[in-house]
Amino acid sequence: MNIELICSGSELLTGKLNTHAGFIGGKLNDLGLNLSLVTTVADRKKEFSAVLEDAVRRSSVIIVTGGLGPTFDDITVETVSEILNVDTYKDESVQKSIVQYFEKRGISNPAQNNERQAQILKGAKVLENRFGTAPGQMLHFQYNVDENKKVRKTIFLLPGPPKEMCPMFEENVIPFMKSYQAKIKKTLVLHICGMAESLVDEKIKPTIDYLANNDDIEFAILAHKYLIDVKVSVSGENELTIDDTIKNINQEFINVLGDNIYGYNSDTLEGVVQKMLIEKKQTVSVAESCTGGMLAAKLTDTAGSSNCFKMSVVTYSNESKMQLLDVKNETLEKFGAVSVETAKEMLDGIINLSGADFAVSITGIAGPGGGTKDKPVGLVYIGTSFKGKNEVNKFLFLGTRQDIRERAVNVALDCLRRLILKQQL
Amino acid sequence: MNIELICSGSELLTGKLNTHAGFIGGKLNDLGLNLSLVTTVADRKKEFSAVLEDAVRRSSVIIVTGGLGPTFDDITVETVSEILNVDTYKDESVQKSIVQYFEKRGISNPAQNNERQAQILKGAKVLENRFGTAPGQMLHFQYNVDENKKVRKTIFLLPGPPKEMCPMFEENVIPFMKSYQAKIKKTLVLHICGMAESLVDEKIKPTIDYLANNDDIEFAILAHKYLIDVKVSVSGENELTIDDTIKNINQEFINVLGDNIYGYNSDTLEGVVQKMLIEKKQTVSVAESCTGGMLAAKLTDTAGSSNCFKMSVVTYSNESKMQLLDVKNETLEKFGAVSVETAKEMLDGIINLSGADFAVSITGIAGPGGGTKDKPVGLVYIGTSFKGKNEVNKFLFLGTRQDIRERAVNVALDCLRRLILKQQL
């Protein structure tokens, strides 16, 4: 059975990030199913029709995302109607819920063209959109392979915005797909930091090579901004055997990677740090310069952060470093704002201000300007502290301003994680 | 001429964001060229070979991203070698520069398998990777359409990580593509905020309808987290005529959208705000609760922010609101942390602390927990201040914790923008 994804939207070919392929592919993969093809196509009728015709011919299940909105370039429903030769009608209850959606936001007279979103294919099931106005649709249809052979196929129309598409996919497409599930498939993702990708690869290679001839076991490795993921997928008929295989592989990886593994599956580095702090009933405060609040934003990303996050300050200027954190003027003059000494005094300052158990300070040169021979762009000092014991480490990150800031934040989180781990020994 | 993009990488079908289609499509579009198809495929040899064979048959230019790294699932070079029947060799100078790259980072003995990245197709031009180890490759090759007809085609192999792929694309693929440019094409993107997507659509529809029969003019509209983009593309032979057409359309849009247009093309809302502040030689400080540093991170996203960004505090707890910002205990007890009154006192606090000209405060309930009937998840108060004149507005945002935080940040930036604009009148 072929499952095909068509992402419609000219913007997806001209600069806009497409998050659908990854999300949908991942969810199907977890069921032991695979996307056979992902095509991204402009929301112009000619191009979209051509792709849709091919997809209807070659695949049993077609998932279309995008083009269900209220504007002139939202052409999915009318194109599917033409290609499948199925009429549309205006669904009054859909129209009503769109009006209600706007009323909830205090807009009593939504623009007329929102009516466009109430056009439904005859025979389709309307899929509720809990996070937006455009409903989704699921239609089973007959496809004539030739004069004598007809097959039943299914098309899903889902909205383009991820926050609308994702829940609709989980609530409607997943249950439908489960009926196609062949083997059981389970996946474990290990999250690793503090090692280069090639070193991780070298460490896990013996295990991978040992299992190379087993088609039921797949590995993937992926690095992004200091963080590395290793994904293990195991298929089979027996859930207990699968669990056992995954457990054994995980143990092999723990043996070679140790506490460089910071989490599994949906764990995030910031979430892991937060959980450790809350479990140990301890608090953290942060003083940032070049990362400008990004570390604090990460540490408050997960609900519940108020249980461990005390406060943070962004002291971008020398003036604010002195005023808020009592960094000495002579320290800034003698060693500069980007120095071990300043990072240390920032740590002292934020601890005095907040009384938190743990503290982190970051000062560096994110660029693109401001670098010198002695202090190049990418130079970052990261300080961590636990109950008065301070440590500052020096890093040199490559890449753009954004890369440098993101890496600094991830490394700071990892430094904090390792410091918390130490307290558990 | 068909230009086709193949994004290789199982991770792109199983959860990892694919940013390449947008980037490459956008860059080609700016040249007046179009991607005919984007296919995302697993980095398993069988699947990748099949897609590559199709692409080589139907397209003149094939761009492959991903699969050039050091690990076991990096199969691009060997697969292309097989499909095109072109040998590979180990390039010593590439190998040398990989070793140097690691030495620069203080790693003197890089893992052996980095040698894999030095395998080059015979006849290919090596494309320097300034931000990573795996070099790119460009190969012109003969394709036998049939016994009598041969055509020259071109394949580009580019690395998977965006920060490596993007500069390599700009430096190597763009110059090559320019030789194929047919018409001149120019694009203007208008950035709008403070209006619903359907209202923007309604306002600009008369202009779009008026120009509907002109094939040389294209429009696209796109909404994301409170921000809306309208893209106008005009093609033609005469640059002056194109500029004139774009200018006239822009004027029409300015007439109906006014100062809801916050910028053009690569402008960002935070960048625009920063520019306005620097031009007026004024400063801003920020006090955040539920957004946890995200607004500060945005305001320091662009280089040069030290010229206008004074400081920020993240007062996530009641305690820190009182301690750092002098929010009164009785205010927190009587009205709660999420209230007009607290937002006002946070504003006063950050102004007193920083002495900045402008100030912004944010306090709200980002969820998913913590909501009540009177104060539901999504309730956010945003305060802005200019020289002692304070204003607090109430908002109700829908969506996930992340949506609510991102919308709050964008709306806060817009409130600040409008307040700065007012001072210019």
JSON list of N, CA, C and O in Angstrom, two decimals, chain A residues 11 15-17 161-163, chain B residues 189-193 195 197 221-230 262 267 269 298 403 406-407 410:
[
{"chain": "A", "resi": 11, "resn": "GLU", "atom": "N", "xyz": [4.13, 29.00, -1.00]},
{"chain": "A", "resi": 11, "resn": "GLU", "atom": "CA", "xyz": [5.06, 29.53, 0.01]},
{"chain": "A", "resi": 11, "resn": "GLU", "atom": "C", "xyz": [6.06, 28.47, 0.46]},
{"chain": "A", "resi": 11, "resn": "GLU", "atom": "O", "xyz": [7.16, 28.80, 0.91]},
{"chain": "A", "resi": 15, "resn": "GLY", "atom": "N", "xyz": [10.33, 29.82, 0.38]},
{"chain": "A", "resi": 15, "resn": "GLY", "atom": "CA", "xyz": [10.90, 30.37, 1.61]},
{"chain": "A", "resi": 15, "resn": "GLY", "atom": "C", "xyz": [10.29, 29.92, 2.91]},
{"chain": "A", "resi": 15, "resn": "GLY", "atom": "O", "xyz": [10.89, 30.03, 3.97]},
{"chain": "A", "resi": 16, "resn": "LYS", "atom": "N", "xyz": [9.06, 29.40, 2.86]},
{"chain": "A", "resi": 16, "resn": "LYS", "atom": "CA", "xyz": [8.39, 29.02, 4.10]},
{"chain": "A", "resi": 16, "resn": "LYS", "atom": "C", "xyz": [8.77, 27.59, 4.50]},
{"chain": "A", "resi": 16, "resn": "LYS", "atom": "O", "xyz": [8.78, 26.70, 3.67]},
{"chain": "A", "resi": 17, "resn": "LEU", "atom": "N", "xyz": [9.03, 27.42, 5.77]},
{"chain": "A", "resi": 17, "resn": "LEU", "atom": "CA", "xyz": [9.40, 26.12, 6.31]},
{"chain": "A", "resi": 17, "resn": "LEU", "atom": "C", "xyz": [8.26, 25.11, 6.17]},
{"chain": "A", "resi": 17, "resn": "LEU", "atom": "O", "xyz": [7.12, 25.40, 6.52]},
{"chain": "A", "resi": 161, "resn": "PRO", "atom": "N", "xyz": [-1.70, 25.19, 8.49]},
{"chain": "A", "resi": 161, "resn": "PRO", "atom": "CA", "xyz": [-0.97, 25.56, 9.71]},
{"chain": "A", "resi": 161, "resn": "PRO", "atom": "C", "xyz": [-0.72, 24.34, 10.61]},
{"chain": "A", "resi": 161, "resn": "PRO", "atom": "O", "xyz": [-1.67, 23.61, 10.94]},
{"chain": "A", "resi": 162, "resn": "PRO", "atom": "N", "xyz": [0.54, 24.11, 10.99]},
{"chain": "A", "resi": 162, "resn": "PRO", "atom": "CA", "xyz": [0.88, 22.91, 11.77]},
{"chain": "A", "resi": 162, "resn": "PRO", "atom": "C", "xyz": [0.04, 22.74, 13.03]},
{"chain": "A", "resi": 162, "resn": "PRO", "atom": "O", "xyz": [-0.35, 21.63, 13.36]},
{"chain": "A", "resi": 163, "resn": "LYS", "atom": "N", "xyz": [-0.24, 23.82, 13.71]},
{"chain": "A", "resi": 163, "resn": "LYS", "atom": "CA", "xyz": [-0.97, 23.68, 14.98]},
{"chain": "A", "resi": 163, "resn": "LYS", "atom": "C", "xyz": [-2.41, 23.22, 14.73]},
{"chain": "A", "resi": 163, "resn": "LYS", "atom": "O", "xyz": [-3.07, 22.73, 15.65]},
{"chain": "B", "resi": 189, "resn": "VAL", "atom": "N", "xyz": [8.11, 41.44, -0.69]},
{"chain": "B", "resi": 189, "resn": "VAL", "atom": "CA", "xyz": [7.30, 40.84, 0.38]},
{"chain": "B", "resi": 189, "resn": "VAL", "atom": "C", "xyz": [6.93, 41.95, 1.37]},
{"chain": "B", "resi": 189, "resn": "VAL", "atom": "O", "xyz": [7.81, 42.65, 1.88]},
{"chain": "B", "resi": 190, "resn": "LEU", "atom": "N", "xyz": [5.64, 42.14, 1.58]},
{"chain": "B", "resi": 190, "resn": "LEU", "atom": "CA", "xyz": [5.17, 43.10, 2.59]},
{"chain": "B", "resi": 190, "resn": "LEU", "atom": "C", "xyz": [4.89, 42.33, 3.88]},
{"chain": "B", "resi": 190, "resn": "LEU", "atom": "O", "xyz": [4.23, 41.29, 3.86]},
{"chain": "B", "resi": 191, "resn": "HIS", "atom": "N", "xyz": [5.37, 42.85, 4.99]},
{"chain": "B", "resi": 191, "resn": "HIS", "atom": "CA", "xyz": [5.11, 42.24, 6.30]},
{"chain": "B", "resi": 191, "resn": "HIS", "atom": "C", "xyz": [4.07, 43.08, 7.05]},
{"chain": "B", "resi": 191, "resn": "HIS", "atom": "O", "xyz": [4.23, 44.28, 7.17]},
{"chain": "B", "resi": 192, "resn": "ILE", "atom": "N", "xyz": [3.02, 42.40, 7.50]},
{"chain": "B", "resi": 192, "resn": "ILE", "atom": "CA", "xyz": [1.87, 43.10, 8.08]},
{"chain": "B", "resi": 192, "resn": "ILE", "atom": "C", "xyz": [1.59, 42.51, 9.46]},
{"chain": "B", "resi": 192, "resn": "ILE", "atom": "O", "xyz": [1.71, 41.30, 9.66]},
{"chain": "B", "resi": 193, "resn": "CYS", "atom": "N", "xyz": [1.18, 43.34, 10.40]},
{"chain": "B", "resi": 193, "resn": "CYS", "atom": "CA", "xyz": [0.68, 42.79, 11.66]},
{"chain": "B", "resi": 193, "resn": "CYS", "atom": "C", "xyz": [-0.44, 43.65, 12.21]},
{"chain": "B", "resi": 193, "resn": "CYS", "atom": "O", "xyz": [-0.62, 44.79, 11.79]},
{"chain": "B", "resi": 195, "resn": "MET", "atom": "N", "xyz": [-3.70, 42.74, 11.98]},
{"chain": "B", "resi": 195, "resn": "MET", "atom": "CA", "xyz": [-4.94, 42.48, 11.24]},
{"chain": "B", "resi": 195, "resn": "MET", "atom": "C", "xyz": [-5.09, 40.97, 11.03]},
{"chain": "B", "resi": 195, "resn": "MET", "atom": "O", "xyz": [-4.10, 40.28, 10.84]},
{"chain": "B", "resi": 197, "resn": "GLU", "atom": "N", "xyz": [-5.86, 37.56, 8.92]},
{"chain": "B", "resi": 197, "resn": "GLU", "atom": "CA", "xyz": [-5.51, 37.20, 7.54]},
{"chain": "B", "resi": 197, "resn": "GLU", "atom": "C", "xyz": [-6.66, 37.50, 6.58]},
{"chain": "B", "resi": 197, "resn": "GLU", "atom": "O", "xyz": [-6.45, 38.06, 5.50]},
{"chain": "B", "resi": 221, "resn": "ILE", "atom": "N", "xyz": [-0.24, 35.02, -0.05]},
{"chain": "B", "resi": 221, "resn": "ILE", "atom": "CA", "xyz": [-0.48, 35.57, 1.28]},
{"chain": "B", "resi": 221, "resn": "ILE", "atom": "C", "xyz": [-0.25, 34.46, 2.31]},
{"chain": "B", "resi": 221, "resn": "ILE", "atom": "O", "xyz": [-0.57, 33.31, 2.06]},
{"chain": "B", "resi": 222, "resn": "LEU", "atom": "N", "xyz": [0.33, 34.81, 3.43]},
{"chain": "B", "resi": 222, "resn": "LEU", "atom": "CA", "xyz": [0.73, 33.79, 4.40]},
{"chain": "B", "resi": 222, "resn": "LEU", "atom": "C", "xyz": [0.71, 34.35, 5.81]},
{"chain": "B", "resi": 222, "resn": "LEU", "atom": "O", "xyz": [1.28, 35.40, 6.07]},
{"chain": "B", "resi": 223, "resn": "ALA", "atom": "N", "xyz": [0.03, 33.65, 6.70]},
{"chain": "B", "resi": 223, "resn": "ALA", "atom": "CA", "xyz": [-0.08, 34.11, 8.09]},
{"chain": "B", "resi": 223, "resn": "ALA", "atom": "C", "xyz": [0.70, 33.19, 9.02]},
{"chain": "B", "resi": 223, "resn": "ALA", "atom": "O", "xyz": [0.68, 31.98, 8.84]},
{"chain": "B", "resi": 224, "resn": "HIS", "atom": "N", "xyz": [1.41, 33.75, 9.97]},
{"chain": "B", "resi": 224, "resn": "HIS", "atom": "CA", "xyz": [2.08, 32.91, 10.97]},
{"chain": "B", "resi": 224, "resn": "HIS", "atom": "C", "xyz": [2.23, 33.68, 12.28]},
{"chain": "B", "resi": 224, "resn": "HIS", "atom": "O", "xyz": [2.91, 34.68, 12.33]},
{"chain": "B", "resi": 225, "resn": "LYS", "atom": "N", "xyz": [1.54, 33.17, 13.31]},
{"chain": "B", "resi": 225, "resn": "LYS", "atom": "CA", "xyz": [1.65, 33.73, 14.66]},
{"chain": "B", "resi": 225, "resn": "LYS", "atom": "C", "xyz": [1.51, 35.26, 14.68]},
{"chain": "B", "resi": 225, "resn": "LYS", "atom": "O", "xyz": [2.47, 35.96, 15.02]},
{"chain": "B", "resi": 226, "resn": "TYR", "atom": "N", "xyz": [0.36, 35.77, 14.27]},
{"chain": "B", "resi": 226, "resn": "TYR", "atom": "CA", "xyz": [0.04, 37.19, 14.35]},
{"chain": "B", "resi": 226, "resn": "TYR", "atom": "C", "xyz": [0.66, 38.00, 13.21]},
{"chain": "B", "resi": 226, "resn": "TYR", "atom": "O", "xyz": [0.25, 39.11, 12.94]},
{"chain": "B", "resi": 227, "resn": "LEU", "atom": "N", "xyz": [1.65, 37.45, 12.51]},
{"chain": "B", "resi": 227, "resn": "LEU", "atom": "CA", "xyz": [2.31, 38.17, 11.43]},
{"chain": "B", "resi": 227, "resn": "LEU", "atom": "C", "xyz": [1.80, 37.65, 10.08]},
{"chain": "B", "resi": 227, "resn": "LEU", "atom": "O", "xyz": [1.59, 36.45, 9.92]},
{"chain": "B", "resi": 228, "resn": "ILE", "atom": "N", "xyz": [1.60, 38.56, 9.13]},
{"chain": "B", "resi": 228, "resn": "ILE", "atom": "CA", "xyz": [1.11, 38.17, 7.81]},
{"chain": "B", "resi": 228, "resn": "ILE", "atom": "C", "xyz": [2.05, 38.70, 6.74]},
{"chain": "B", "resi": 228, "resn": "ILE", "atom": "O", "xyz": [2.49, 39.85, 6.81]},
{"chain": "B", "resi": 229, "resn": "ASP", "atom": "N", "xyz": [2.36, 37.83, 5.77]},
{"chain": "B", "resi": 229, "resn": "ASP", "atom": "CA", "xyz": [3.19, 38.25, 4.64]},
{"chain": "B", "resi": 229, "resn": "ASP", "atom": "C", "xyz": [2.35, 38.27, 3.37]},
{"chain": "B", "resi": 229, "resn": "ASP", "atom": "O", "xyz": [1.60, 37.34, 3.12]},
{"chain": "B", "resi": 230, "resn": "VAL", "atom": "N", "xyz": [2.51, 39.33, 2.58]},
{"chain": "B", "resi": 230, "resn": "VAL", "atom": "CA", "xyz": [1.95, 39.35, 1.24]},
{"chain": "B", "resi": 230, "resn": "VAL", "atom": "C", "xyz": [3.13, 39.46, 0.27]},
{"chain": "B", "resi": 230, "resn": "VAL", "atom": "O", "xyz": [3.96, 40.36, 0.41]},
{"chain": "B", "resi": 262, "resn": "TYR", "atom": "N", "xyz": [4.64, 46.62, 8.57]},
{"chain": "B", "resi": 262, "resn": "TYR", "atom": "CA", "xyz": [5.77, 46.97, 9.43]},
{"chain": "B", "resi": 262, "resn": "TYR", "atom": "C", "xyz": [7.11, 46.85, 8.73]},
{"chain": "B", "resi": 262, "resn": "TYR", "atom": "O", "xyz": [8.13, 47.32, 9.24]},
{"chain": "B", "resi": 267, "resn": "ASP", "atom": "N", "xyz": [13.11, 42.23, 6.29]},
{"chain": "B", "resi": 267, "resn": "ASP", "atom": "CA", "xyz": [12.81, 42.87, 7.57]},
{"chain": "B", "resi": 267, "resn": "ASP", "atom": "C", "xyz": [12.15, 41.90, 8.54]},
{"chain": "B", "resi": 267, "resn": "ASP", "atom": "O", "xyz": [11.33, 41.07, 8.15]},
{"chain": "B", "resi": 269, "resn": "LEU", "atom": "N", "xyz": [10.13, 41.92, 12.47]},
{"chain": "B", "resi": 269, "resn": "LEU", "atom": "CA", "xyz": [9.47, 42.86, 13.37]},
{"chain": "B", "resi": 269, "resn": "LEU", "atom": "C", "xyz": [10.46, 43.38, 14.41]},
{"chain": "B", "resi": 269, "resn": "LEU", "atom": "O", "xyz": [10.54, 44.59, 14.68]},
{"chain": "B", "resi": 298, "resn": "LYS", "atom": "N", "xyz": [14.50, 38.04, 21.29]},
{"chain": "B", "resi": 298, "resn": "LYS", "atom": "CA", "xyz": [14.17, 38.62, 19.97]},
{"chain": "B", "resi": 298, "resn": "LYS", "atom": "C", "xyz": [14.86, 39.97, 19.81]},
{"chain": "B", "resi": 298, "resn": "LYS", "atom": "O", "xyz": [15.39, 40.29, 18.75]},
{"chain": "B", "resi": 403, "resn": "ASP", "atom": "N", "xyz": [2.54, 28.51, 21.20]},
{"chain": "B", "resi": 403, "resn": "ASP", "atom": "CA", "xyz": [1.79, 29.51, 20.42]},
{"chain": "B", "resi": 403, "resn": "ASP", "atom": "C", "xyz": [1.55, 30.76, 21.23]},
{"chain": "B", "resi": 403, "resn": "ASP", "atom": "O", "xyz": [1.73, 31.88, 20.75]},
{"chain": "B", "resi": 406, "resn": "GLU", "atom": "N", "xyz": [4.71, 32.73, 21.78]},
{"chain": "B", "resi": 406, "resn": "GLU", "atom": "CA", "xyz": [5.19, 33.39, 20.56]},
{"chain": "B", "resi": 406, "resn": "GLU", "atom": "C", "xyz": [4.30, 34.55, 20.13]},
{"chain": "B", "resi": 406, "resn": "GLU", "atom": "O", "xyz": [4.76, 35.60, 19.72]},
{"chain": "B", "resi": 407, "resn": "ARG", "atom": "N", "xyz": [2.96, 34.33, 20.23]},
{"chain": "B", "resi": 407, "resn": "ARG", "atom": "CA", "xyz": [2.04, 35.41, 19.89]},
{"chain": "B", "resi": 407, "resn": "ARG", "atom": "C", "xyz": [2.22, 36.60, 20.82]},
{"chain": "B", "resi": 407, "resn": "ARG", "atom": "O", "xyz": [2.20, 37.75, 20.40]},
{"chain": "B", "resi": 410, "resn": "ASN", "atom": "N", "xyz": [5.22, 38.56, 19.72]},
{"chain": "B", "resi": 410, "resn": "ASN", "atom": "CA", "xyz": [4.98, 39.33, 18.50]},
{"chain": "B", "resi": 410, "resn": "ASN", "atom": "C", "xyz": [4.06, 40.52, 18.76]},
{"chain": "B", "resi": 410, "resn": "ASN", "atom": "O", "xyz": [4.28, 41.61, 18.24]}
]
